[in-house]
Amino acid sequence: MWPTLVYFLLAISCAVSIDEYENVINERHDLLQRELDMMLGNEITFSDSEIKANEIVMHLKAKELDRAYRSPYAYNFTRHFFEYKDAVKQSPLYEIIKKMPKGAILHAHDVGLLSPDYVLNMTYWDNLYVCFEEDNMQLIFSDKTPKVTCGTQWQLLRDARYTSIDVEEFDAELRKHFTLLVDEPHEVYFDVNSAWNRFQQYFITTGPMFCYKLAWEQYFYDTLKAVREDNVMYIEIRSTLPPLYDLNGEVYDSIATAESYKKVVDQFVKDYPDFYGAKLIYAPMRLVDAATVKEYIKIAKEIKRRMPDFFAGFDLVGQEDLGTPTKEFLSELVAAKDELDYFFHAGETNWNGMSSDENLFDVIALETRRIGHAFALVKHPLLLEEVKKRGIALEVNVISNVVLKLVGDVRNHPLATFLAQNVPVVLSSDDPGVWEADPLSHDFFITFMGVASRHADLKLLKQLALNSLYFSTIKDKDRVVHEFEIRWTKFIDSLVRDKW
Amino acid sequence: MWPTLVYFLLAISCAVSIDEYENVINERHDLLQRELDMMLGNEITFSDSEIKANEIVMHLKAKELDRAYRSPYAYNFTRHFFEYKDAVKQSPLYEIIKKMPKGAILHAHDVGLLSPDYVLNMTYWDNLYVCFEEDNMQLIFSDKTPKVTCGTQWQLLRDARYTSIDVEEFDAELRKHFTLLVDEPHEVYFDVNSAWNRFQQYFITTGPMFCYKLAWEQYFYDTLKAVREDNVMYIEIRSTLPPLYDLNGEVYDSIATAESYKKVVDQFVKDYPDFYGAKLIYAPMRLVDAATVKEYIKIAKEIKRRMPDFFAGFDLVGQEDLGTPTKEFLSELVAAKDELDYFFHAGETNWNGMSSDENLFDVIALETRRIGHAFALVKHPLLLEEVKKRGIALEVNVISNVVLKLVGDVRNHPLATFLAQNVPVVLSSDDPGVWEADPLSHDFFITFMGVASRHADLKLLKQLALNSLYFSTIKDKDRVVHEFEIRWTKFIDSLVRDKW
Ligand SMILES: [Zn+2]
Ligand SMILES: [Zn+2]
C-alpha cells in the first residue's frame, strides 16, 4: 500500500511541476510573440519571394550581430559613428540596403546633403575668392575682388592653391572645413553645444560659396542625383531660402531661391523621368523674434501662391535648446495654420521639461503634419499616444542625433521604442554630407542593425520605406506607391537570385 | 455700405482667430497638465509645510538647471559622471538630498559599497600579504606566507609599504586598484565590455582580502554605518556568499558567510536601534551551467530554512551579455519558484532582441518580485504594461549604468520614460563605492537633476523613497513607513526652517 501511495504522490508533484514548467515556457513565448506582433511592419504580409529574401537578410543579420554581441568587432556601437562608419561598408547587408528602394527622404536640409569631396570640387570652379583669417576662412564667388570685409586679404582660390607649397595638403586642409569628421570625436564634440558650434561653422563657411546662383542650382541638381543613386525616389527638402547672388554682385530674394529650386527639379525630372520629384519646406532660422516669424510666414504664403505644387509647408530650424521656444510664436503660427502645412522640428534635445522639450506640446497643438526628430518624445507617454492617434509621423535621423551628440550609443536611440510600439516613423538623414554618410543608406543600415530588434526583418525595412511615401505630401500617392511596389519586387527578385 | 461690410468681415475673422488661438493655448496646457498628472509621485498630497519646502527645492532646481541649460557648467551631463561627480557636491540641492530620508537600498552588492579610501585603510591591517605581478596584484590575509601561487613573491604589505621610496605614492598606486575612477573615462572605458573588465578586476583583486572573515564582517558593519549615515534606514544586500577564511587558513562555506552577515546585522541594529536592518538576496554568478544553478538553489533553500527572517530571495549576477541566458536555467528556476522569491537582474544591456535583452521575458514569466536594472525594458511596450499590472518594481541604478557604459548622457536613461508613466521604480546604487559615489545620495541627485523632468518635484523624491519601502521584503511595513513619515516630517520642517 505505501509504495503505491508514494508513487502516486510523486506522480502528482511531478505532473504539477511539468505543468508549471509548460506554463512558464508558454507565457514567455506568448509575451515575446505578442510583442513582435506590435512592431512597426507587422501589418505587412510577405510574398513567397519576400519570404526567401527575408531568410537571406536575416541570416546575414544574425551572423553579423551575433559576432558583435559576444566579441564586438565592426559594430561596437558604444563608439562614435565616425569610428565604425567605414566598417559598415564591409557588410553585405549594407550593400543590400543600398540597393533597396527606400522611398522618400522627408527630412533633409538643402546644403548638407553632399560630401566634403563634392564641396572641395566646387572650390575648383572659376571666380572663387578666398579670405584666410585666423581659425576662419571665407569663400565667395565674384567677377572682381569681393567687397566683403576680410581680416587679411581676398585672393582667388585658384591662386592660393597653386602658390601653396603642396596642393594635396592645401586641399586636405580645405576639406576639413567641409566635414565634421575628426579622429577624436569624443574630445572634439564633448556635448551638444560643442557639436552644434562646429556644425554651424560648416554652414557659415560654405554658405556664401553655395549662394552663388549657379553653384546653388548645381548643388541641388547633384543632390537629386545622389539621392536618386541611393535608391530614393522623392525628396522634401528644407531650406532657409537664403538670397542668391550673381558674379556681378546682383542679389535676389528668397522667392527667387525657391524658383531656382523649382526650375532645377523640373529639369532633373525631365532628365531622369524615373525620379518622382521634390517639394520644398520653407524652414528659416528659429533664433528670431515674433515679428520676423510674421515676415517668414508672409514669404511662405507668397511661395505657396506662386508654386502651389512645389511648396509643401513651413518649419523653423536651428539648435532648439538655444533658439526661441515655439510658444513665443504661437500667435503668428496659429494665425497661419489654416493656410500653411507645418512640419516642425521639435524635441531635438535631451533636456526634460525645458522649452526645447516642450516645443513638442506646441507643435502638436499646432497640428503639425510631421515632427522633425521628436527625440524627446519617448519621455512623453501622452504625446506618444496623441501622435499615434493623430497620425503625425516622426522624422527620425539617427546618425544626425549621434553626430550632434544627443545620443552616444545608437542602441539607446528612442527610435527603438518607437519601432517597438509601431509609432508612425519615417527614417531620414538630416545633413548626411556633413558627416560623410550616404543620402539615406547609412541611416537605414544603422537603424536595422543597431537600433531595431534583432528580430526586426524585411517587414520593418519595407514599412519604413512605405511610410516615407504615405507621410509625404505627394499628391498622387497611389501612383508612387504602385511604382515603389514594382521596384521593390525587382529588388526582392534580384536579392533571391544573387548569391549572398 | 462697403466700409461696414469690411469691418464686419474683419470682426468675424478676428474673432475666429482669437478663438483658434485660445484653443491651441488650451490644448497645449491641457496636454502638459495631463502628462504631469501621470508622473511617478502624482498620488502624493502635500502638507502645508511640504508646499513650502517644495518651493525652496524647486527654486533651487530651476536656478541650477536653467543655468546649465543655456550655458552648461557643472551639469554638462553629456560628459562622463566622473567629470561632474564632484561639482555636484557644490549644489545646495545635493546637501538637501543627502539629509533627506531616502528609505531603503534594494539593489546593492555587498563588497562594492565602500569607497577606495576605506579599502585602502584596510590594507593597513596586520597580517595582510601582497604579491605584485605584472599588471596585477594579489592581496590575502594570513598568519604566515600564503601558499597561493604568486608570479613573484609574497611579502607583508606593511613591509612593501615601508620599504617603498614614497609611502604616499605607494598608497596612491594601491588605491587605483580600488576604484574605477580615471582621468580619461571615454578612452579607458570605450564600451560595455572594457568597463566590465575593469569592474570585475576590482572584485578579483579585493575579493581575497575581503574574504578574511574579520575583514568581511567589519566591511559589512561599516557598510551599514555608511548607509545609515546617508539617511537610508534599511538595505537588501546581494551577495555571492563566497567562502570566508581565517588567518590560519581555515575555510568556511556559503552558509557560514550568510551567518556572518546575520550576526553583523543583529549587532548593528543593537548598536544603532534607529536602523531597520538588512536582508540577504543570495545572488551567485550567472556564468555557470544548469547543474550549478541547481546547487545554488539548494544553498538558497538551506539559508532560507536556517534564517527565514534574514533571507529575502534569490538572483543571479554577472555581465548579462556574456553570461548564460536565464532561459537555460528555466527548468531549475521554475522548480524552485514556489519556495524562493526571485529578484532577478534582467535587461542590463543595450542590445535589442539578444538573450540578455530577452532575460526580461524569462524573469517576468518566473514571477520575479523585482527586476534589477531592466534597462532594456523601455524597448518592450508589452512588458512595460505587464510590469505595471503585476506590480513588479524596477531597481534602477543610473550611475552604475553610466559607469558600466550602458548609457553616456544620463538624460537618455530610460528611467526618464519610466518616471513619466509611473512605472513602479526604486532607485538604487549597485556598487557605489567602486565609482566613489555615496551609498544612495548621488543616485537620487542625478535622477532628480539629470533624468527626471524639470517639473518633477518633492513628490517624486518622496514617492521614490516610499517605493523602496513598499517594494522591499520588510515584514512590518506599516511600522517602517510610519517611522519614515516621522523622519520625513522632521526633514521637511528643518528644510523650511533653514535658510537656503
Ligand atoms: Zn533637421
Ligand atoms: Zn547589480
PDB file of C-alpha atoms in Angstrom, chain B residues 337-498:
ATOM      1  CA  LYS B 337       9.797  29.261  -7.771  1.00  0.00           C
ATOM      2  CA  ASP B 338       7.162  28.400  -5.167  1.00  0.00           C
ATOM      3  CA  GLU B 339       9.810  28.172  -2.486  1.00  0.00           C
ATOM      4  CA  LEU B 340      12.079  31.091  -3.323  1.00  0.00           C
ATOM      5  CA  ASP B 341      11.303  34.718  -4.042  1.00  0.00           C
ATOM      6  CA  TYR B 342      13.129  35.978  -7.112  1.00  0.00           C
ATOM      7  CA  PHE B 343      14.828  39.343  -7.546  1.00  0.00           C
ATOM      8  CA  PHE B 344      16.486  38.839 -10.890  1.00  0.00           C
ATOM      9  CA  HIS B 345      18.844  41.127 -12.725  1.00  0.00           C
ATOM     10  CA  ALA B 346      17.498  41.336 -16.264  1.00  0.00           C
ATOM     11  CA  GLY B 347      17.839  43.538 -19.308  1.00  0.00           C
ATOM     12  CA  GLU B 348      21.059  45.206 -18.126  1.00  0.00           C
ATOM     13  CA  THR B 349      22.029  45.623 -21.762  1.00  0.00           C
ATOM     14  CA  ASN B 350      21.617  47.932 -24.698  1.00  0.00           C
ATOM     15  CA  TRP B 351      21.282  45.100 -27.160  1.00  0.00           C
ATOM     16  CA  ASN B 352      17.821  44.609 -28.567  1.00  0.00           C
ATOM     17  CA  GLY B 353      16.451  41.122 -29.133  1.00  0.00           C
ATOM     18  CA  MET B 354      19.576  39.365 -27.830  1.00  0.00           C
ATOM     19  CA  SER B 355      19.478  36.854 -24.974  1.00  0.00           C
ATOM     20  CA  SER B 356      20.452  39.484 -22.380  1.00  0.00           C
ATOM     21  CA  ASP B 357      17.515  41.592 -23.516  1.00  0.00           C
ATOM     22  CA  GLU B 358      15.153  38.640 -23.526  1.00  0.00           C
ATOM     23  CA  ASN B 359      16.048  37.635 -19.998  1.00  0.00           C
ATOM     24  CA  LEU B 360      13.288  40.148 -19.274  1.00  0.00           C
ATOM     25  CA  PHE B 361      10.710  37.753 -20.686  1.00  0.00           C
ATOM     26  CA  ASP B 362      12.036  34.885 -18.584  1.00  0.00           C
ATOM     27  CA  VAL B 363      12.118  36.684 -15.276  1.00  0.00           C
ATOM     28  CA  ILE B 364       8.610  38.041 -15.730  1.00  0.00           C
ATOM     29  CA  ALA B 365       7.340  34.582 -16.596  1.00  0.00           C
ATOM     30  CA  LEU B 366       9.191  33.369 -13.478  1.00  0.00           C
ATOM     31  CA  GLU B 367       7.191  35.858 -11.412  1.00  0.00           C
ATOM     32  CA  THR B 368      10.198  37.799 -10.213  1.00  0.00           C
ATOM     33  CA  ARG B 369       9.225  40.234  -7.451  1.00  0.00           C
ATOM     34  CA  ARG B 370      11.520  42.959  -8.682  1.00  0.00           C
ATOM     35  CA  ILE B 371      13.858  43.354 -11.661  1.00  0.00           C
ATOM     36  CA  GLY B 372      17.445  44.549 -11.272  1.00  0.00           C
ATOM     37  CA  HIS B 373      18.157  47.317 -13.820  1.00  0.00           C
ATOM     38  CA  ALA B 374      15.590  46.439 -16.519  1.00  0.00           C
ATOM     39  CA  PHE B 375      17.433  48.964 -18.627  1.00  0.00           C
ATOM     40  CA  ALA B 376      16.176  47.382 -21.850  1.00  0.00           C
ATOM     41  CA  LEU B 377      12.543  47.351 -20.720  1.00  0.00           C
ATOM     42  CA  VAL B 378      11.844  50.676 -22.405  1.00  0.00           C
ATOM     43  CA  LYS B 379      12.024  48.871 -25.751  1.00  0.00           C
ATOM     44  CA  HIS B 380       9.321  46.407 -24.669  1.00  0.00           C
ATOM     45  CA  PRO B 381       5.959  48.137 -24.558  1.00  0.00           C
ATOM     46  CA  LEU B 382       4.065  44.974 -23.653  1.00  0.00           C
ATOM     47  CA  LEU B 383       6.419  44.013 -20.814  1.00  0.00           C
ATOM     48  CA  LEU B 384       6.251  47.554 -19.505  1.00  0.00           C
ATOM     49  CA  GLU B 385       2.494  47.158 -19.220  1.00  0.00           C
ATOM     50  CA  GLU B 386       2.887  43.767 -17.540  1.00  0.00           C
ATOM     51  CA  VAL B 387       5.345  45.148 -15.009  1.00  0.00           C
ATOM     52  CA  LYS B 388       2.854  47.840 -14.044  1.00  0.00           C
ATOM     53  CA  LYS B 389      -0.059  45.411 -13.940  1.00  0.00           C
ATOM     54  CA  ARG B 390       1.802  42.855 -11.847  1.00  0.00           C
ATOM     55  CA  GLY B 391       3.417  45.415  -9.542  1.00  0.00           C
ATOM     56  CA  ILE B 392       6.959  44.314 -10.310  1.00  0.00           C
ATOM     57  CA  ALA B 393       9.343  47.047  -9.187  1.00  0.00           C
ATOM     58  CA  LEU B 394      12.325  48.058 -11.298  1.00  0.00           C
ATOM     59  CA  GLU B 395      15.527  48.562  -9.314  1.00  0.00           C
ATOM     60  CA  VAL B 396      17.143  51.350 -11.333  1.00  0.00           C
ATOM     61  CA  ASN B 397      20.807  52.266 -10.866  1.00  0.00           C
ATOM     62  CA  VAL B 398      21.536  55.257 -13.059  1.00  0.00           C
ATOM     63  CA  ILE B 399      25.160  55.907 -12.169  1.00  0.00           C
ATOM     64  CA  SER B 400      26.048  52.249 -12.428  1.00  0.00           C
ATOM     65  CA  ASN B 401      24.632  52.232 -15.955  1.00  0.00           C
ATOM     66  CA  VAL B 402      26.779  55.234 -16.857  1.00  0.00           C
ATOM     67  CA  VAL B 403      29.975  53.811 -15.385  1.00  0.00           C
ATOM     68  CA  LEU B 404      29.391  50.403 -16.953  1.00  0.00           C
ATOM     69  CA  LYS B 405      28.764  52.173 -20.282  1.00  0.00           C
ATOM     70  CA  LEU B 406      25.170  51.295 -20.977  1.00  0.00           C
ATOM     71  CA  VAL B 407      24.382  54.970 -21.389  1.00  0.00           C
ATOM     72  CA  GLY B 408      26.512  58.077 -21.793  1.00  0.00           C
ATOM     73  CA  ASP B 409      24.298  61.031 -21.063  1.00  0.00           C
ATOM     74  CA  VAL B 410      22.079  60.412 -18.018  1.00  0.00           C
ATOM     75  CA  ARG B 411      19.338  62.404 -19.722  1.00  0.00           C
ATOM     76  CA  ASN B 412      18.939  59.482 -22.122  1.00  0.00           C
ATOM     77  CA  HIS B 413      18.474  56.964 -19.328  1.00  0.00           C
ATOM     78  CA  PRO B 414      15.211  55.025 -19.814  1.00  0.00           C
ATOM     79  CA  LEU B 415      14.328  55.925 -16.223  1.00  0.00           C
ATOM     80  CA  ALA B 416      13.015  59.238 -17.608  1.00  0.00           C
ATOM     81  CA  THR B 417      10.383  57.268 -19.513  1.00  0.00           C
ATOM     82  CA  PHE B 418       9.620  55.024 -16.528  1.00  0.00           C
ATOM     83  CA  LEU B 419       9.079  58.039 -14.277  1.00  0.00           C
ATOM     84  CA  ALA B 420       6.910  59.806 -16.840  1.00  0.00           C
ATOM     85  CA  GLN B 421       4.486  56.905 -16.969  1.00  0.00           C
ATOM     86  CA  ASN B 422       4.588  55.961 -13.307  1.00  0.00           C
ATOM     87  CA  VAL B 423       6.215  52.575 -13.664  1.00  0.00           C
ATOM     88  CA  PRO B 424       6.974  51.124 -10.199  1.00  0.00           C
ATOM     89  CA  VAL B 425      10.581  52.196  -9.702  1.00  0.00           C
ATOM     90  CA  VAL B 426      13.005  52.100  -6.818  1.00  0.00           C
ATOM     91  CA  LEU B 427      16.278  53.977  -7.066  1.00  0.00           C
ATOM     92  CA  SER B 428      19.386  52.176  -6.015  1.00  0.00           C
ATOM     93  CA  SER B 429      23.150  52.327  -6.440  1.00  0.00           C
ATOM     94  CA  ASP B 430      24.540  48.852  -7.277  1.00  0.00           C
ATOM     95  CA  ASP B 431      28.244  49.292  -6.322  1.00  0.00           C
ATOM     96  CA  PRO B 432      28.616  52.970  -5.474  1.00  0.00           C
ATOM     97  CA  GLY B 433      31.945  52.575  -3.659  1.00  0.00           C
ATOM     98  CA  VAL B 434      33.622  51.352  -6.820  1.00  0.00           C
ATOM     99  CA  TRP B 435      32.822  54.636  -8.588  1.00  0.00           C
ATOM    100  CA  GLU B 436      33.249  56.765  -5.465  1.00  0.00           C
ATOM    101  CA  ALA B 437      29.616  57.757  -5.150  1.00  0.00           C
ATOM    102  CA  ASP B 438      27.593  57.998  -1.955  1.00  0.00           C
ATOM    103  CA  PRO B 439      25.614  54.936  -0.912  1.00  0.00           C
ATOM    104  CA  LEU B 440      22.433  56.489  -2.369  1.00  0.00           C
ATOM    105  CA  SER B 441      22.526  60.321  -2.461  1.00  0.00           C
ATOM    106  CA  HIS B 442      24.372  60.663  -5.766  1.00  0.00           C
ATOM    107  CA  ASP B 443      21.853  58.422  -7.492  1.00  0.00           C
ATOM    108  CA  PHE B 444      18.954  60.430  -6.079  1.00  0.00           C
ATOM    109  CA  PHE B 445      20.571  63.726  -7.016  1.00  0.00           C
ATOM    110  CA  ILE B 446      21.466  62.756 -10.576  1.00  0.00           C
ATOM    111  CA  THR B 447      17.996  61.321 -11.080  1.00  0.00           C
ATOM    112  CA  PHE B 448      16.341  64.463  -9.793  1.00  0.00           C
ATOM    113  CA  MET B 449      18.500  66.893 -11.767  1.00  0.00           C
ATOM    114  CA  GLY B 450      19.539  64.920 -14.829  1.00  0.00           C
ATOM    115  CA  VAL B 451      16.922  62.286 -15.535  1.00  0.00           C
ATOM    116  CA  ALA B 452      13.543  63.466 -14.276  1.00  0.00           C
ATOM    117  CA  SER B 453      11.637  66.343 -15.808  1.00  0.00           C
ATOM    118  CA  ARG B 454      12.423  69.881 -14.744  1.00  0.00           C
ATOM    119  CA  HIS B 455       8.864  69.809 -13.347  1.00  0.00           C
ATOM    120  CA  ALA B 456       9.490  66.770 -11.127  1.00  0.00           C
ATOM    121  CA  ASP B 457       9.472  67.934  -7.516  1.00  0.00           C
ATOM    122  CA  LEU B 458       9.498  66.707  -3.923  1.00  0.00           C
ATOM    123  CA  LYS B 459       6.576  64.425  -4.735  1.00  0.00           C
ATOM    124  CA  LEU B 460       8.853  62.405  -6.956  1.00  0.00           C
ATOM    125  CA  LEU B 461      11.571  62.221  -4.315  1.00  0.00           C
ATOM    126  CA  LYS B 462       9.137  61.196  -1.604  1.00  0.00           C
ATOM    127  CA  GLN B 463       7.472  58.586  -3.783  1.00  0.00           C
ATOM    128  CA  LEU B 464      10.811  57.074  -4.731  1.00  0.00           C
ATOM    129  CA  ALA B 465      11.764  56.805  -1.063  1.00  0.00           C
ATOM    130  CA  LEU B 466       8.348  55.310  -0.215  1.00  0.00           C
ATOM    131  CA  ASN B 467       8.577  52.870  -3.120  1.00  0.00           C
ATOM    132  CA  SER B 468      11.812  51.493  -1.698  1.00  0.00           C
ATOM    133  CA  LEU B 469       9.881  50.519   1.429  1.00  0.00           C
ATOM    134  CA  TYR B 470       6.719  49.313  -0.329  1.00  0.00           C
ATOM    135  CA  PHE B 471       8.671  47.052  -2.666  1.00  0.00           C
ATOM    136  CA  SER B 472      11.025  45.719  -0.010  1.00  0.00           C
ATOM    137  CA  THR B 473      10.503  42.395   1.738  1.00  0.00           C
ATOM    138  CA  ILE B 474      10.164  44.088   5.121  1.00  0.00           C
ATOM    139  CA  LYS B 475       7.561  42.213   7.128  1.00  0.00           C
ATOM    140  CA  ASP B 476       6.119  45.023   9.187  1.00  0.00           C
ATOM    141  CA  LYS B 477       5.870  47.674   6.508  1.00  0.00           C
ATOM    142  CA  ASP B 478       3.324  49.826   8.291  1.00  0.00           C
ATOM    143  CA  ARG B 479       5.669  50.381  11.188  1.00  0.00           C
ATOM    144  CA  VAL B 480       8.602  51.250   8.927  1.00  0.00           C
ATOM    145  CA  VAL B 481       6.556  53.545   6.727  1.00  0.00           C
ATOM    146  CA  HIS B 482       5.223  55.235   9.827  1.00  0.00           C
ATOM    147  CA  GLU B 483       8.782  55.784  11.064  1.00  0.00           C
ATOM    148  CA  PHE B 484       9.730  57.060   7.618  1.00  0.00           C
ATOM    149  CA  GLU B 485       6.887  59.585   7.731  1.00  0.00           C
ATOM    150  CA  ILE B 486       8.121  60.874  11.091  1.00  0.00           C
ATOM    151  CA  ARG B 487      11.628  61.359   9.721  1.00  0.00           C
ATOM    152  CA  TRP B 488      10.273  62.902   6.542  1.00  0.00           C
ATOM    153  CA  THR B 489       8.241  65.447   8.505  1.00  0.00           C
ATOM    154  CA  LYS B 490      11.326  66.355  10.550  1.00  0.00           C
ATOM    155  CA  PHE B 491      13.314  66.757   7.347  1.00  0.00           C
ATOM    156  CA  ILE B 492      10.639  68.987   5.824  1.00  0.00           C
ATOM    157  CA  ASP B 493      10.437  71.109   8.968  1.00  0.00           C
ATOM    158  CA  SER B 494      14.179  71.645   9.086  1.00  0.00           C
ATOM    159  CA  LEU B 495      14.198  72.410   5.370  1.00  0.00           C
ATOM    160  CA  VAL B 496      11.575  75.106   5.807  1.00  0.00           C
ATOM    161  CA  ARG B 497      13.323  76.435   8.900  1.00  0.00           C
ATOM    162  CA  ASP B 498      16.827  76.668   7.432  1.00  0.00           C
TER     163      ASP B 498
END
